Amino acid sequence: MQIFDRKTALMDYLSSIKTTNSSIGFVPTMGALHKGHQSLMIQSTQENDITVVSIFVNPTQFNNPEDLEKYPRTLDDDIVKIAQINSNIIVFAPTVEDMYEGKTLSHSFDFDGLENKMEGKFRPGHFDGVGTIVKLLFEIVQPTNAYFGEKDFQQVQIVKKMVEKSHLPVSIVMCPILRETNNLAMSSRNERLTLQERDEASIIYQTLKGAKEKFANNSAKETTQWVENELNKNKKFTLEYFEIADEDTLSTCVLKDKNKKYRAFIAVFINNVRLIDTISLN
Ligand code: PAF
């Protein structure tokens, strides 16, 4: 298995193995890999000649220093999990110094307003950090296809916007959410929950499913009210936001338009661990 911790070494290696027709699949991650990440890798290996997985906990996308500090770092285990999928996958696990060259700062992006909603509103600067690192990684890896999980639907829209505005020749592929047996969306942050909390966190998806049913015959406002009541019943959970938004623009649904596709987005704290989830509504 090829593992690189320097961008120049990875770029040299990729130039030496790729031909003009080679397709490169890229799975950017922050490590603490789980089956959700592995499903992205499987899809990438099926659809491309070469697959690169990056493991990099990107400091510029964390607005909360405690979240950055506590983010699980499990490189050795991650490498084992990648090898289980395919030992030809190339791993890129750089240092902060190598990626940012002493200037650990994000660029300021205009994502046509997608950055001001939900995750962007509650995590100021988050999407500038994501845009900065994903652009840098795309410049290094030069992928044909890049794979992202649907759980971070807003991130997928942001990355698509960045690709469009920067005219980068890469296709963004969104892959379905993988869930635990209790339907909790797989996430590296689940590692920070106790077994009991993981169990109880099934309420997040149950509430989203309930919201989908409500929304079929009720307004966005009534559905949102119902979700807030449901979540408030359990004092262990603090709802940060629940939002029903247009999938394309991410603008909040006020009056339903049958020609638009809507999606519900939720962010919940359980014992200081922040979990997000999403469901398509129509
Ligand atoms: O989704 C993630 O894990 C991160 O936001 C990403 C895309 C790897 C950028 O750091």
mmCIF file of C-alpha atoms and ligand atoms in Angstrom:
data_model
loop_
_atom_site.group_PDB
_atom_site.id
_atom_site.type_symbol
_atom_site.label_atom_id
_atom_site.label_comp_id
_atom_site.label_asym_id
_atom_site.label_seq_id
_atom_site.Cartn_x
_atom_site.Cartn_y
_atom_site.Cartn_z
ATOM 1 C CA MET A 1 0.000 0.000 0.000
ATOM 2 C CA GLN A 2 1.343 3.442 -0.908
ATOM 3 C CA ILE A 3 1.125 6.026 1.883
ATOM 4 C CA PHE A 4 2.300 9.616 1.452
ATOM 5 C CA ASP A 5 2.642 12.407 3.982
ATOM 6 C CA ARG A 6 4.018 15.032 1.582
ATOM 7 C CA LYS A 7 2.081 16.590 -1.269
ATOM 8 C CA THR A 8 5.075 16.772 -3.622
ATOM 9 C CA ALA A 9 5.797 13.054 -3.145
ATOM 10 C CA LEU A 10 2.150 12.180 -3.865
ATOM 11 C CA MET A 11 2.064 14.410 -6.957
ATOM 12 C CA ASP A 12 5.302 12.878 -8.297
ATOM 13 C CA TYR A 13 3.955 9.368 -7.698
ATOM 14 C CA LEU A 14 0.607 10.081 -9.380
ATOM 15 C CA SER A 15 2.379 11.577 -12.414
ATOM 16 C CA SER A 16 4.541 8.468 -12.664
ATOM 17 C CA ILE A 17 1.614 5.994 -12.669
ATOM 18 C CA LYS A 18 -1.181 7.767 -14.536
ATOM 19 C CA THR A 19 -1.569 7.655 -18.285
ATOM 20 C CA THR A 20 -3.579 10.147 -20.353
ATOM 21 C CA ASN A 21 -6.660 7.930 -20.043
ATOM 22 C CA SER A 22 -6.396 7.069 -16.341
ATOM 23 C CA SER A 23 -9.286 8.146 -14.164
ATOM 24 C CA ILE A 24 -8.546 9.134 -10.587
ATOM 25 C CA GLY A 25 -11.199 8.720 -7.877
ATOM 26 C CA PHE A 26 -10.688 10.758 -4.738
ATOM 27 C CA VAL A 27 -12.209 10.298 -1.282
ATOM 28 C CA PRO A 28 -11.294 13.208 1.025
ATOM 29 C CA THR A 29 -11.723 12.374 4.732
ATOM 30 C CA MET A 30 -10.685 13.552 8.152
ATOM 31 C CA GLY A 31 -9.996 9.963 9.243
ATOM 32 C CA ALA A 32 -11.687 8.022 12.064
ATOM 33 C CA LEU A 33 -12.982 5.983 9.172
ATOM 34 C CA HIS A 34 -16.217 4.016 9.367
ATOM 35 C CA LYS A 35 -18.322 1.932 6.994
ATOM 36 C CA GLY A 36 -19.738 5.109 5.430
ATOM 37 C CA HIS A 37 -16.254 6.157 4.304
ATOM 38 C CA GLN A 38 -15.534 2.597 3.191
ATOM 39 C CA SER A 39 -18.629 2.671 0.957
ATOM 40 C CA LEU A 40 -17.246 5.804 -0.773
ATOM 41 C CA MET A 41 -13.933 4.011 -1.318
ATOM 42 C CA ILE A 42 -15.693 0.944 -2.752
ATOM 43 C CA GLN A 43 -17.608 3.122 -5.218
ATOM 44 C CA SER A 44 -14.428 4.975 -6.173
ATOM 45 C CA THR A 45 -12.449 1.782 -6.798
ATOM 46 C CA GLN A 46 -15.317 0.439 -8.942
ATOM 47 C CA GLU A 47 -15.510 3.585 -11.054
ATOM 48 C CA ASN A 48 -11.852 4.659 -11.433
ATOM 49 C CA ASP A 49 -8.453 3.241 -12.366
ATOM 50 C CA ILE A 50 -6.732 4.856 -9.390
ATOM 51 C CA THR A 51 -8.226 5.755 -5.988
ATOM 52 C CA VAL A 52 -6.686 8.220 -3.547
ATOM 53 C CA VAL A 53 -7.990 8.634 0.020
ATOM 54 C CA SER A 54 -6.844 11.634 2.044
ATOM 55 C CA ILE A 55 -6.807 11.677 5.839
ATOM 56 C CA PHE A 56 -6.408 15.175 7.194
ATOM 57 C CA VAL A 57 -8.097 16.824 10.163
ATOM 58 C CA ASN A 58 -8.398 20.275 8.661
ATOM 59 C CA PRO A 59 -7.974 22.942 11.384
ATOM 60 C CA THR A 60 -9.432 25.816 9.345
ATOM 61 C CA GLN A 61 -12.906 24.280 9.164
ATOM 62 C CA PHE A 62 -13.322 24.010 12.950
ATOM 63 C CA ASN A 63 -14.874 27.052 14.581
ATOM 64 C CA ASN A 64 -14.772 25.333 17.968
ATOM 65 C CA PRO A 65 -11.222 24.609 19.278
ATOM 66 C CA GLU A 66 -12.522 21.869 21.617
ATOM 67 C CA ASP A 67 -14.157 20.068 18.683
ATOM 68 C CA LEU A 68 -10.834 20.192 16.783
ATOM 69 C CA GLU A 69 -8.878 18.956 19.782
ATOM 70 C CA LYS A 70 -11.305 16.096 20.484
ATOM 71 C CA TYR A 71 -11.692 15.035 16.875
ATOM 72 C CA PRO A 72 -10.647 11.339 16.822
ATOM 73 C CA ARG A 73 -7.250 10.677 15.215
ATOM 74 C CA THR A 74 -6.804 6.998 14.416
ATOM 75 C CA LEU A 75 -4.372 6.835 11.487
ATOM 76 C CA ASP A 76 -3.126 3.266 12.055
ATOM 77 C CA ASP A 77 -6.654 1.852 12.283
ATOM 78 C CA ASP A 78 -7.699 3.931 9.292
ATOM 79 C CA ILE A 79 -4.932 2.442 7.161
ATOM 80 C CA VAL A 80 -6.076 -1.074 8.110
ATOM 81 C CA LYS A 81 -9.652 -0.191 7.131
ATOM 82 C CA ILE A 82 -8.512 1.165 3.765
ATOM 83 C CA ALA A 83 -6.414 -1.935 3.099
ATOM 84 C CA GLN A 84 -9.491 -4.085 3.806
ATOM 85 C CA ILE A 85 -11.221 -2.387 0.888
ATOM 86 C CA ASN A 86 -8.336 -2.513 -1.563
ATOM 87 C CA SER A 87 -4.597 -2.494 -0.977
ATOM 88 C CA ASN A 88 -4.080 -0.531 -4.209
ATOM 89 C CA ILE A 89 -5.726 2.541 -2.703
ATOM 90 C CA ILE A 90 -3.226 5.360 -2.295
ATOM 91 C CA VAL A 91 -3.316 7.103 1.093
ATOM 92 C CA PHE A 92 -2.436 10.756 1.552
ATOM 93 C CA ALA A 93 -2.056 11.738 5.220
ATOM 94 C CA PRO A 94 -0.192 15.075 5.268
ATOM 95 C CA THR A 95 0.751 17.274 8.192
ATOM 96 C CA VAL A 96 -0.804 20.703 8.776
ATOM 97 C CA GLU A 97 2.594 22.242 7.963
ATOM 98 C CA ASP A 98 2.819 20.453 4.621
ATOM 99 C CA MET A 99 -0.701 21.495 3.603
ATOM 100 C CA TYR A 100 -0.695 25.088 4.830
ATOM 101 C CA GLU A 101 3.048 25.904 4.649
ATOM 102 C CA GLY A 102 3.012 27.925 7.861
ATOM 103 C CA LYS A 103 -0.159 29.927 7.029
ATOM 104 C CA THR A 104 -3.018 27.966 8.543
ATOM 105 C CA LEU A 105 -5.731 30.268 7.233
ATOM 106 C CA SER A 106 -8.712 29.851 4.968
ATOM 107 C CA HIS A 107 -9.550 31.810 1.845
ATOM 108 C CA SER A 108 -12.795 33.690 1.686
ATOM 109 C CA PHE A 109 -15.277 32.177 -0.781
ATOM 110 C CA ASP A 110 -18.533 33.343 -2.295
ATOM 111 C CA PHE A 111 -20.778 30.306 -2.587
ATOM 112 C CA ASP A 112 -23.793 32.362 -3.724
ATOM 113 C CA GLY A 113 -25.285 32.345 -0.236
ATOM 114 C CA LEU A 114 -25.196 28.558 0.274
ATOM 115 C CA GLU A 115 -22.616 29.231 2.998
ATOM 116 C CA ASN A 116 -24.927 31.392 5.138
ATOM 117 C CA LYS A 117 -27.486 28.736 6.007
ATOM 118 C CA MET A 118 -27.546 25.962 8.603
ATOM 119 C CA GLU A 119 -23.967 24.661 9.092
ATOM 120 C CA GLY A 120 -22.594 27.947 7.790
ATOM 121 C CA LYS A 121 -24.784 29.992 10.115
ATOM 122 C CA PHE A 122 -23.984 27.979 13.228
ATOM 123 C CA ARG A 123 -20.318 27.327 12.407
ATOM 124 C CA PRO A 124 -18.951 30.675 11.164
ATOM 125 C CA GLY A 125 -16.066 30.249 8.729
ATOM 126 C CA HIS A 126 -16.649 26.498 8.433
ATOM 127 C CA PHE A 127 -17.292 26.467 4.700
ATOM 128 C CA ASP A 128 -14.373 28.793 3.940
ATOM 129 C CA GLY A 129 -12.214 26.155 5.646
ATOM 130 C CA VAL A 130 -13.855 23.321 3.701
ATOM 131 C CA GLY A 131 -13.549 25.218 0.396
ATOM 132 C CA THR A 132 -9.892 26.013 1.074
ATOM 133 C CA ILE A 133 -8.830 22.476 1.869
ATOM 134 C CA VAL A 134 -10.940 20.726 -0.764
ATOM 135 C CA LYS A 135 -9.635 23.072 -3.488
ATOM 136 C CA LEU A 136 -6.065 22.486 -2.349
ATOM 137 C CA LEU A 137 -6.584 18.719 -2.267
ATOM 138 C CA PHE A 138 -8.181 18.780 -5.740
ATOM 139 C CA GLU A 139 -5.154 20.723 -7.061
ATOM 140 C CA ILE A 140 -2.798 18.109 -5.591
ATOM 141 C CA VAL A 141 -4.716 14.932 -6.531
ATOM 142 C CA GLN A 142 -6.340 16.235 -9.756
ATOM 143 C CA PRO A 143 -9.206 13.760 -9.506
ATOM 144 C CA THR A 144 -11.628 12.824 -12.259
ATOM 145 C CA ASN A 145 -14.340 12.011 -9.685
ATOM 146 C CA ALA A 146 -14.554 12.985 -6.013
ATOM 147 C CA TYR A 147 -16.842 11.173 -3.559
ATOM 148 C CA PHE A 148 -18.741 12.811 -0.698
ATOM 149 C CA GLY A 149 -21.411 11.530 1.689
ATOM 150 C CA GLU A 150 -25.019 12.701 1.574
ATOM 151 C CA LYS A 151 -25.062 13.259 5.355
ATOM 152 C CA ASP A 152 -23.121 16.474 4.646
ATOM 153 C CA PHE A 153 -25.542 17.507 1.898
ATOM 154 C CA GLN A 154 -24.802 21.215 2.357
ATOM 155 C CA GLN A 155 -21.071 20.488 2.029
ATOM 156 C CA VAL A 156 -21.744 18.627 -1.242
ATOM 157 C CA GLN A 157 -23.615 21.680 -2.616
ATOM 158 C CA ILE A 158 -20.791 23.969 -1.466
ATOM 159 C CA VAL A 159 -18.120 21.797 -3.112
ATOM 160 C CA LYS A 160 -20.148 21.658 -6.343
ATOM 161 C CA LYS A 161 -20.399 25.460 -6.296
ATOM 162 C CA MET A 162 -16.649 25.817 -5.683
ATOM 163 C CA VAL A 163 -15.905 23.436 -8.585
ATOM 164 C CA GLU A 164 -18.280 25.358 -10.882
ATOM 165 C CA LYS A 165 -16.874 28.768 -9.957
ATOM 166 C CA SER A 166 -13.233 27.635 -10.114
ATOM 167 C CA HIS A 167 -13.806 25.704 -13.372
ATOM 168 C CA LEU A 168 -12.200 22.565 -11.965
ATOM 169 C CA PRO A 169 -12.461 19.466 -14.186
ATOM 170 C CA VAL A 170 -13.835 17.126 -11.506
ATOM 171 C CA SER A 171 -17.227 15.412 -11.096
ATOM 172 C CA ILE A 172 -18.693 15.467 -7.608
ATOM 173 C CA VAL A 173 -20.407 12.206 -6.696
ATOM 174 C CA MET A 174 -22.792 12.138 -3.736
ATOM 175 C CA CYS A 175 -23.126 8.739 -2.041
ATOM 176 C CA PRO A 176 -26.030 7.649 0.191
ATOM 177 C CA ILE A 177 -25.895 7.852 3.995
ATOM 178 C CA LEU A 178 -24.952 4.624 5.749
ATOM 179 C CA ARG A 179 -26.746 4.044 9.042
ATOM 180 C CA GLU A 180 -26.200 1.967 12.172
ATOM 181 C CA THR A 181 -28.791 -0.742 12.878
ATOM 182 C CA ASN A 182 -30.762 1.816 14.952
ATOM 183 C CA ASN A 183 -30.645 4.208 11.949
ATOM 184 C CA LEU A 184 -28.174 6.661 13.513
ATOM 185 C CA ALA A 185 -26.224 8.130 10.566
ATOM 186 C CA MET A 186 -22.639 6.844 10.589
ATOM 187 C CA SER A 187 -20.230 9.584 11.640
ATOM 188 C CA SER A 188 -16.732 9.840 13.082
ATOM 189 C CA ARG A 189 -18.282 11.840 15.922
ATOM 190 C CA ASN A 190 -20.338 8.794 17.010
ATOM 191 C CA GLU A 191 -17.062 7.504 18.508
ATOM 192 C CA ARG A 192 -17.435 10.132 21.202
ATOM 193 C CA LEU A 193 -20.840 8.814 22.332
ATOM 194 C CA THR A 194 -21.353 6.183 25.028
ATOM 195 C CA LEU A 195 -23.203 3.041 23.927
ATOM 196 C CA GLN A 196 -26.319 4.330 25.657
ATOM 197 C CA GLU A 197 -26.073 7.720 23.936
ATOM 198 C CA ARG A 198 -25.620 6.010 20.559
ATOM 199 C CA ASP A 199 -28.721 4.006 21.260
ATOM 200 C CA GLU A 200 -30.731 7.056 22.281
ATOM 201 C CA ALA A 201 -29.480 9.044 19.282
ATOM 202 C CA SER A 202 -31.796 6.917 17.121
ATOM 203 C CA ILE A 203 -34.353 9.631 17.972
ATOM 204 C CA ILE A 204 -32.673 11.866 15.355
ATOM 205 C CA TYR A 205 -33.613 9.714 12.376
ATOM 206 C CA GLN A 206 -36.987 8.772 13.899
ATOM 207 C CA THR A 207 -37.764 12.484 14.115
ATOM 208 C CA LEU A 208 -36.647 13.068 10.525
ATOM 209 C CA LYS A 209 -38.894 10.233 9.332
ATOM 210 C CA GLY A 210 -41.751 11.701 11.351
ATOM 211 C CA ALA A 211 -41.052 15.113 9.806
ATOM 212 C CA LYS A 212 -41.245 13.605 6.331
ATOM 213 C CA GLU A 213 -44.686 12.175 7.111
ATOM 214 C CA LYS A 214 -45.874 15.466 8.648
ATOM 215 C CA PHE A 215 -44.583 17.541 5.750
ATOM 216 C CA ALA A 216 -46.662 15.510 3.284
ATOM 217 C CA ASN A 217 -49.854 17.104 4.698
ATOM 218 C CA ASN A 218 -48.662 20.086 6.721
ATOM 219 C CA SER A 219 -46.722 23.289 6.195
ATOM 220 C CA ALA A 220 -42.982 23.656 6.783
ATOM 221 C CA LYS A 221 -43.765 25.791 9.847
ATOM 222 C CA GLU A 222 -46.068 23.164 11.378
ATOM 223 C CA THR A 223 -43.564 20.420 10.648
ATOM 224 C CA THR A 224 -40.739 22.431 12.248
ATOM 225 C CA GLN A 225 -42.876 23.078 15.334
ATOM 226 C CA TRP A 226 -43.609 19.362 15.636
ATOM 227 C CA VAL A 227 -39.882 18.497 15.410
ATOM 228 C CA GLU A 228 -38.982 21.075 18.064
ATOM 229 C CA ASN A 229 -41.611 19.624 20.427
ATOM 230 C CA GLU A 230 -40.415 16.062 19.836
ATOM 231 C CA LEU A 231 -36.759 16.888 20.482
ATOM 232 C CA ASN A 232 -37.527 18.995 23.544
ATOM 233 C CA LYS A 233 -39.195 15.982 25.199
ATOM 234 C CA ASN A 234 -35.774 14.409 25.731
ATOM 235 C CA LYS A 235 -33.629 16.669 27.906
ATOM 236 C CA LYS A 236 -30.393 14.939 26.869
ATOM 237 C CA PHE A 237 -30.732 16.407 23.382
ATOM 238 C CA THR A 238 -30.400 20.059 22.448
ATOM 239 C CA LEU A 239 -31.704 20.964 19.034
ATOM 240 C CA GLU A 240 -29.404 23.469 17.330
ATOM 241 C CA TYR A 241 -31.463 23.753 14.171
ATOM 242 C CA PHE A 242 -34.120 22.008 12.156
ATOM 243 C CA GLU A 243 -34.673 23.415 8.721
ATOM 244 C CA ILE A 244 -36.725 22.493 5.668
ATOM 245 C CA ALA A 245 -34.961 23.891 2.634
ATOM 246 C CA ASP A 246 -34.951 23.833 -1.146
ATOM 247 C CA GLU A 247 -32.338 21.249 -2.201
ATOM 248 C CA ASP A 248 -30.805 23.481 -4.880
ATOM 249 C CA THR A 249 -30.605 26.883 -3.200
ATOM 250 C CA LEU A 250 -30.846 25.713 0.436
ATOM 251 C CA SER A 251 -33.272 28.557 1.070
ATOM 252 C CA THR A 252 -35.788 27.931 3.824
ATOM 253 C CA CYS A 253 -39.147 26.626 2.676
ATOM 254 C CA VAL A 254 -41.848 29.139 3.575
ATOM 255 C CA LEU A 255 -44.606 28.217 1.139
ATOM 256 C CA LYS A 256 -44.442 24.772 -0.435
ATOM 257 C CA ASP A 257 -43.942 24.748 -4.188
ATOM 258 C CA LYS A 258 -44.770 21.383 -5.767
ATOM 259 C CA ASN A 259 -42.098 21.909 -8.425
ATOM 260 C CA LYS A 260 -39.287 22.116 -5.875
ATOM 261 C CA LYS A 261 -37.380 19.371 -4.139
ATOM 262 C CA TYR A 262 -37.218 19.808 -0.379
ATOM 263 C CA ARG A 263 -34.977 18.325 2.251
ATOM 264 C CA ALA A 264 -34.973 18.439 6.048
ATOM 265 C CA PHE A 265 -31.715 19.194 7.880
ATOM 266 C CA ILE A 266 -31.073 18.752 11.584
ATOM 267 C CA ALA A 267 -28.215 19.428 14.023
ATOM 268 C CA VAL A 268 -28.455 18.128 17.578
ATOM 269 C CA PHE A 269 -26.141 18.158 20.573
ATOM 270 C CA ILE A 270 -25.953 15.186 22.867
ATOM 271 C CA ASN A 271 -23.540 15.662 25.761
ATOM 272 C CA ASN A 272 -21.481 18.248 23.799
ATOM 273 C CA VAL A 273 -21.225 16.018 20.733
ATOM 274 C CA ARG A 274 -22.764 17.617 17.681
ATOM 275 C CA LEU A 275 -24.554 15.312 15.241
ATOM 276 C CA ILE A 276 -26.170 16.190 11.924
ATOM 277 C CA ASP A 277 -28.528 14.295 9.645
ATOM 278 C CA THR A 278 -30.724 14.933 6.631
ATOM 279 C CA ILE A 279 -33.605 13.395 4.712
ATOM 280 C CA SER A 280 -35.136 14.075 1.319
ATOM 281 C CA LEU A 281 -38.802 15.058 1.760
ATOM 282 C CA ASN A 282 -40.357 14.680 -1.698
HETATM 283 O O1 PAF B 1 -16.402 15.812 5.223
HETATM 284 C C1 PAF B 1 -15.239 15.849 5.675
HETATM 285 O O2 PAF B 1 -14.747 14.890 6.272
HETATM 286 C C2 PAF B 1 -14.422 17.121 5.503
HETATM 287 O O3 PAF B 1 -15.221 18.251 5.564
HETATM 288 C C3 PAF B 1 -13.559 17.115 4.232
HETATM 289 C C4 PAF B 1 -14.428 17.092 2.982
HETATM 290 C C5 PAF B 1 -12.636 15.909 4.227
HETATM 291 C C6 PAF B 1 -12.709 18.385 4.175
HETATM 292 O O4 PAF B 1 -11.849 18.465 5.260
#
